[in-house]
Short mmCIF file of C-alpha atoms in Angstrom, two decimals:
data_model
loop_
_atom_site.label_atom_id
_atom_site.label_comp_id
_atom_site.label_asym_id
_atom_site.label_seq_id
_atom_site.Cartn_x
_atom_site.Cartn_y
_atom_site.Cartn_z
CA MET A 2 14.98 37.78 200.65
CA LYS A 3 11.33 36.58 200.79
CA ARG A 4 10.88 32.86 200.90
CA ILE A 5 8.20 31.38 198.64
CA PHE A 6 7.00 27.88 198.17
CA PHE A 7 6.02 26.39 194.77
CA ILE A 8 3.82 23.35 194.15
CA LEU A 9 4.28 22.43 190.59
CA GLY A 10 3.64 19.60 188.24
CA CYS A 11 1.83 18.74 184.95
CA THR A 12 -1.85 19.13 184.34
CA ALA A 13 -4.19 16.79 186.28
CA VAL A 14 -1.52 15.68 188.78
CA GLY A 15 -3.54 17.16 191.71
CA LYS A 16 -1.69 20.43 192.46
CA SER A 17 -4.76 22.52 193.28
CA ALA A 18 -6.28 20.16 195.85
CA VAL A 19 -2.95 19.58 197.54
CA GLY A 20 -2.21 23.36 197.57
CA VAL A 21 -5.55 24.12 199.20
CA GLU A 22 -4.96 21.47 201.90
CA VAL A 23 -1.42 22.64 202.52
CA ALA A 24 -2.56 26.36 202.69
CA ARG A 25 -5.34 25.37 205.10
CA ARG A 26 -2.84 23.67 207.38
CA ILE A 27 -0.18 26.44 207.57
CA GLY A 28 -2.32 29.54 207.10
CA ALA A 29 -0.88 30.30 203.65
CA GLU A 30 -2.37 32.26 200.76
CA ILE A 31 -2.14 30.90 197.26
CA VAL A 32 -0.75 32.66 194.12
CA SER A 33 -1.97 30.88 191.03
CA VAL A 34 0.73 30.16 188.45
CA ASP A 35 -1.64 29.41 185.55
CA SER A 36 -1.69 31.34 182.27
CA MET A 37 -5.41 30.88 181.70
CA MET A 38 -6.95 31.22 185.13
CA VAL A 39 -6.10 34.91 184.86
CA TYR A 40 -9.24 35.27 182.63
CA ARG A 41 -12.57 36.04 184.18
CA ARG A 42 -15.52 33.72 183.34
CA MET A 43 -13.22 31.07 181.91
CA ASP A 44 -13.93 28.80 184.84
CA ILE A 45 -14.84 25.29 183.82
CA GLY A 46 -12.16 24.76 181.17
CA THR A 47 -9.40 26.06 183.34
CA ALA A 48 -10.50 23.99 186.40
CA LYS A 49 -10.47 27.00 188.70
CA PRO A 50 -10.87 26.48 192.45
CA SER A 51 -14.49 26.95 193.35
CA ARG A 52 -15.67 30.24 194.85
CA GLU A 53 -16.24 28.43 198.13
CA VAL A 54 -12.60 27.29 198.24
CA ARG A 55 -11.38 30.76 197.26
CA ALA A 56 -13.54 32.31 200.02
CA GLU A 57 -11.85 30.10 202.58
CA ILE A 58 -8.27 30.22 201.17
CA PRO A 59 -7.38 33.55 199.47
CA HIS A 60 -6.16 32.99 195.89
CA HIS A 61 -4.32 35.62 193.87
CA CYS A 62 -3.76 36.02 190.09
CA ILE A 63 -7.08 34.51 189.23
CA ASP A 64 -9.86 36.53 187.40
CA ILE A 65 -7.69 39.56 186.90
CA VAL A 66 -8.32 40.31 183.16
CA GLU A 67 -11.17 40.11 180.62
CA PRO A 68 -11.14 37.24 178.15
CA SER A 69 -11.05 39.79 175.31
CA GLU A 70 -7.61 41.04 176.52
CA SER A 71 -4.22 39.80 175.58
CA PHE A 72 -1.99 38.94 178.49
CA SER A 73 1.75 38.65 178.83
CA VAL A 74 4.29 37.03 181.14
CA ALA A 75 5.40 40.52 182.07
CA ARG A 76 1.91 41.58 183.18
CA TYR A 77 1.58 38.33 185.17
CA LEU A 78 4.88 39.04 186.91
CA THR A 79 3.68 42.43 188.08
CA PHE A 80 0.49 40.94 189.55
CA ALA A 81 2.46 38.04 191.18
CA ASP A 82 5.12 40.27 192.72
CA GLU A 83 2.35 42.46 194.18
CA ALA A 84 0.53 39.43 195.62
CA ILE A 85 3.76 37.97 197.10
CA ASP A 86 4.57 41.33 198.77
CA LYS A 87 1.04 41.67 200.16
CA ILE A 88 0.95 38.12 201.58
CA SER A 89 4.47 38.37 203.02
CA SER A 90 3.68 41.72 204.59
CA ALA A 91 0.73 40.13 206.41
CA GLY A 92 3.08 37.59 207.87
CA LYS A 93 1.64 34.63 205.94
CA PRO A 94 3.43 31.92 204.00
CA VAL A 95 3.33 32.29 200.21
CA LEU A 96 2.30 29.27 198.19
CA LEU A 97 2.53 29.45 194.44
CA VAL A 98 0.51 26.64 192.79
CA GLY A 99 0.33 25.85 189.12
CA GLY A 100 2.01 24.30 186.03
CA SER A 101 2.63 27.15 183.66
CA ALA A 102 6.40 26.66 183.38
CA LEU A 103 7.11 30.02 181.81
CA TYR A 104 5.31 31.91 184.60
CA ILE A 105 7.20 29.79 187.26
CA LYS A 106 10.46 30.75 185.61
CA ALA A 107 9.44 34.37 185.48
CA VAL A 108 8.57 34.58 189.15
CA SER A 109 11.66 32.72 190.28
CA GLU A 110 14.33 34.01 187.86
CA GLY A 111 12.83 37.06 186.13
CA LEU A 112 11.98 37.54 182.48
CA PHE A 113 13.89 36.31 179.49
CA GLU A 114 14.17 39.43 177.39
CA GLY A 115 15.90 38.32 174.19
CA PRO A 116 16.13 40.72 171.27
CA GLY A 117 13.47 43.35 170.85
CA ALA A 118 10.50 42.75 168.61
CA ASN A 119 10.88 43.41 164.90
CA PRO A 120 7.49 44.52 163.48
CA GLU A 121 8.42 43.65 159.83
CA ILE A 122 9.61 40.12 160.68
CA ARG A 123 6.68 39.53 163.00
CA GLN A 124 4.11 40.76 160.44
CA ALA A 125 5.66 38.57 157.74
CA LEU A 126 5.48 35.52 159.96
CA LYS A 127 1.84 36.23 160.84
CA ALA A 128 0.99 36.58 157.19
CA ARG A 129 2.66 33.23 156.47
CA ALA A 130 0.73 31.61 159.36
CA ALA A 131 -2.51 32.83 157.82
CA ALA A 132 -1.56 31.72 154.24
CA GLU A 133 0.32 28.43 154.98
CA GLY A 134 -1.09 27.46 158.29
CA LEU A 135 0.45 27.52 161.76
CA SER A 136 1.65 23.87 161.35
CA ALA A 137 3.98 24.94 158.56
CA LEU A 138 5.61 27.47 160.85
CA HIS A 139 5.88 24.93 163.66
CA ALA A 140 7.53 22.47 161.26
CA GLU A 141 10.04 25.17 160.27
CA LEU A 142 10.73 25.87 163.97
CA ALA A 143 11.37 22.13 164.43
CA LYS A 144 14.13 22.30 161.85
CA VAL A 145 15.99 25.32 163.23
CA ASP A 146 15.20 24.79 166.91
CA PRO A 147 13.91 21.31 167.72
CA ASP A 148 14.20 21.90 171.48
CA ALA A 149 11.88 24.91 171.29
CA ALA A 150 9.46 23.05 168.93
CA ARG A 151 9.13 20.21 171.44
CA ARG A 152 8.18 22.67 174.20
CA ILE A 153 5.88 24.94 172.21
CA SER A 154 2.42 23.82 171.26
CA PRO A 155 1.78 23.60 167.49
CA ARG A 156 -1.29 25.82 168.23
CA ASP A 157 0.67 28.54 170.15
CA GLU A 158 1.02 31.13 167.41
CA LYS A 159 2.47 33.83 169.60
CA ARG A 160 5.39 31.67 170.88
CA ILE A 161 6.08 30.02 167.54
CA ILE A 162 6.35 33.42 165.86
CA ARG A 163 8.47 34.78 168.66
CA ALA A 164 10.90 31.81 168.42
CA LEU A 165 11.26 32.14 164.64
CA GLU A 166 11.65 35.95 165.00
CA VAL A 167 14.50 35.45 167.52
CA TYR A 168 16.16 33.01 165.21
CA GLU A 169 15.91 35.33 162.22
CA LEU A 170 17.21 38.25 164.25
CA THR A 171 20.15 36.48 166.01
CA GLY A 172 20.82 33.30 164.00
CA GLU A 173 20.62 31.50 167.32
CA PRO A 174 17.87 29.21 168.55
CA ILE A 175 15.82 30.74 171.28
CA SER A 176 16.27 27.60 173.36
CA ARG A 177 20.01 28.13 173.31
CA LEU A 178 19.67 31.77 174.37
CA GLN A 179 17.38 30.73 177.19
CA GLN A 180 20.12 28.61 178.69
CA GLN A 181 21.71 31.90 179.78
CA TRP A 182 18.40 32.66 181.56
CA ASP A 183 18.69 29.32 183.37
CA ASN A 184 21.98 30.60 184.91
CA GLN A 185 20.36 33.59 186.55
CA GLN A 186 20.03 34.00 190.34
CA PHE A 187 16.68 33.54 191.95
CA ARG A 188 14.63 36.66 192.73
CA TYR A 189 13.23 35.04 195.87
CA ASP A 190 14.29 32.40 198.33
CA CYS A 191 12.52 29.65 196.31
CA VAL A 192 11.50 26.19 197.55
CA PHE A 193 10.23 24.02 194.71
CA ILE A 194 8.08 21.01 195.39
CA GLY A 195 7.02 18.88 192.36
CA LEU A 196 4.14 16.40 192.21
CA ARG A 197 4.49 13.43 189.81
CA ARG A 198 2.29 10.59 188.77
CA PRO A 199 2.93 7.84 186.14
CA LYS A 200 2.08 8.97 182.64
CA GLU A 201 -0.65 6.36 182.25
CA GLU A 202 -2.40 7.57 185.41
CA ILE A 203 -2.05 11.22 184.32
CA ASN A 204 -3.73 10.23 181.03
CA ARG A 205 -6.63 8.55 182.91
CA ARG A 206 -7.04 11.62 185.15
CA ILE A 207 -7.03 13.93 182.11
CA ASN A 208 -9.78 11.80 180.49
CA ALA A 209 -11.88 11.96 183.66
CA ARG A 210 -11.29 15.71 183.99
CA VAL A 211 -12.47 16.34 180.46
CA LYS A 212 -15.61 14.26 181.06
CA GLU A 213 -16.36 16.30 184.21
CA MET A 214 -15.83 19.61 182.36
CA ILE A 215 -18.30 18.54 179.73
CA ARG A 216 -20.77 17.48 182.46
CA LYS A 217 -20.43 20.86 184.12
CA GLY A 218 -21.23 22.71 180.94
CA LEU A 219 -18.03 23.62 179.11
CA ARG A 220 -19.84 23.94 175.80
CA ASP A 221 -22.28 26.49 177.22
CA GLU A 222 -19.44 28.42 178.91
CA VAL A 223 -17.55 28.74 175.61
CA ALA A 224 -20.71 29.68 173.72
CA SER A 225 -21.51 32.38 176.32
CA LEU A 226 -17.97 33.80 176.05
CA LEU A 227 -18.08 33.93 172.28
CA ALA A 228 -21.45 35.80 172.51
CA GLU A 229 -19.89 38.64 174.59
CA PRO A 230 -19.52 41.92 172.68
CA LYS A 231 -15.72 41.81 172.73
CA GLY A 232 -15.48 38.08 172.40
CA LEU A 233 -12.22 36.18 173.18
CA SER A 234 -8.69 37.31 172.47
CA ASP A 235 -6.50 35.18 170.29
CA GLN A 236 -4.63 34.07 173.39
CA ALA A 237 -7.76 33.06 175.24
CA ARG A 238 -9.01 31.18 172.18
CA GLN A 239 -5.84 28.96 172.38
CA ALA A 240 -6.73 27.67 175.84
CA LEU A 241 -7.12 23.91 176.09
CA GLY A 242 -10.77 22.96 175.92
CA TYR A 243 -11.82 26.35 174.52
CA ALA A 244 -10.06 26.05 171.21
CA GLU A 245 -11.54 22.65 170.48
CA MET A 246 -15.01 23.66 171.64
CA ILE A 247 -14.90 26.80 169.45
CA GLU A 248 -14.22 24.59 166.47
CA HIS A 249 -17.19 22.41 167.49
CA LEU A 250 -19.42 25.46 167.76
CA LYS A 251 -18.26 26.56 164.23
CA GLY A 252 -19.29 23.15 162.91
CA LYS A 253 -15.79 21.72 162.28
CA TYR A 254 -16.10 18.97 164.90
CA THR A 255 -19.02 17.03 166.33
CA LEU A 256 -19.18 17.29 170.16
CA GLU A 257 -17.71 13.82 170.49
CA GLN A 258 -14.83 14.77 168.18
CA ALA A 259 -14.21 17.94 170.11
CA ILE A 260 -14.13 16.02 173.38
CA GLU A 261 -11.55 13.60 171.93
CA ARG A 262 -9.42 16.42 170.64
CA ILE A 263 -9.43 18.04 174.05
CA LYS A 264 -8.20 14.77 175.60
CA ILE A 265 -5.44 14.31 172.97
CA ASN A 266 -4.23 17.94 173.21
CA THR A 267 -4.23 17.97 176.91
CA ARG A 268 -2.11 14.76 177.01
CA GLN A 269 0.28 16.37 174.60
CA PHE A 270 0.39 19.46 176.79
CA ALA A 271 1.20 17.34 179.81
CA LYS A 272 4.06 15.78 177.87
CA ARG A 273 5.51 19.21 177.07
CA GLN A 274 5.16 20.16 180.72
CA ARG A 275 7.23 17.13 181.70
CA THR A 276 9.86 18.20 179.23
CA TRP A 277 9.93 21.69 180.70
CA PHE A 278 10.16 20.48 184.32
CA ARG A 279 13.02 18.18 183.54
CA HIS A 280 15.12 21.33 183.06
CA PHE A 281 14.15 22.93 186.38
CA ARG A 282 16.71 23.19 189.09
CA ASP A 283 16.31 22.23 192.77
CA VAL A 284 12.89 20.65 192.58
CA GLN A 285 12.09 18.16 195.40
CA TRP A 286 9.84 15.61 193.63
CA ILE A 287 7.06 13.70 195.32
CA ASP A 288 5.97 10.58 193.46
CA ILE A 289 2.29 10.04 194.02
CA GLN A 290 0.80 6.52 194.20
CA GLU A 291 -2.59 5.90 192.67
CA ASP A 292 -4.17 5.22 196.09
CA ASP A 293 -2.55 8.17 197.85
CA THR A 294 -5.07 10.55 199.37
CA ILE A 295 -4.82 14.34 199.17
CA GLU A 296 -4.04 14.32 202.93
CA LYS A 297 -1.24 11.81 202.45
CA VAL A 298 0.36 13.83 199.65
CA SER A 299 -0.11 17.04 201.58
CA GLU A 300 1.71 15.55 204.56
CA LYS A 301 4.68 14.85 202.35
CA VAL A 302 4.61 18.46 201.05
CA LEU A 303 4.26 19.84 204.61
CA LYS A 304 7.27 17.84 205.72
CA ILE A 305 9.40 19.70 203.13
CA ILE A 306 7.83 23.10 203.97
CA SER A 307 8.17 22.66 207.72
CA GLN A 308 11.91 22.43 207.37
CA LYS A 309 11.92 25.89 205.67
CA LEU A 310 9.31 27.78 207.62
#
C-alpha cells in the first residue's frame, strides 16, 4: 500500500508555505487538496502557489479544468489517484497539501456514495432555491440535519440540495449516513499532519490575506473571468472572494463592503473547517505559535515524516 503524507488545516494557517519547504527538503512532489485551485486563471482568490514555486516543486491537481466547467469530488479523485501513482512510481514522497475536507476524505477513504440522484426531487429543490432563496433551504436543512448545516456553507447550493435530497429519499440525515463512511478502511497508508493556530490569529491572517488579494488585483481577475465567452460555472462562482466580488461588480456591494464580506465569509469557512477536522481520525496536530517561522514549523512536520519514510 502506497504511503502518502497529508498536511492539512484551516484556511490561512500556512499549509502551502510549509508544504513547499517540506517538499524541498525531502524531494517530494505536492498534490493540491483544494476544490478551487483546480480552476485555471482563478489564481489570486485561491492563493495558488506562484509559477516560480511550482517550477521548482512540482504541484499536481492545480489548473486542470476551465472555470466554466463544473467539477466533482469523483473527478478530483481520478486526478489525485493518477498523480499519486505517478509520483510514487518515480520513487518520490507524496505530499498532499490543502484544506478541502471532502477531498481529503475522498483520497484517504474513498467516495461517500449515498442514494442515487433523483432528478424530480433535485429539480424541485432548485426551483425552491430560486423562488425562496438558498437561505430558506439552508434553514430547512438546519432543522432536519443540524450537523450537516453546520458543515455546509449557506452559499453552497449543490451540497445543500444534495443533503435535503438524501433526507427526502432515505428519511435519514446525510451526516448520520456519512458516519458509516468514517468507518471505512484507508485506501492508502495515510499519515495526517495537521497545522493549528489560535482562532484570533487565524482571523488576523485572513484579514491580511484578503488585503493582499485586493492589492494583487482580485477585482480585475474576477472581471476578466466574467468577460470570458463561457464565463464562470455556478460552482466557480461560489468560491470565496469570487462570489463577493461578483456581487460588487453587479453593483450590490461597494468595494469596501465586498472586502468586508470576503473577510466574514472566510472566517466562517475556517470555522466550518475546524468542525470538519475535529472528526478526522489519526491526525498528529502541530500547534503553531505566532512567532514560529516556516522553517521551525517545517522541522516539526519533518520530524513526523522522517519516522515514516
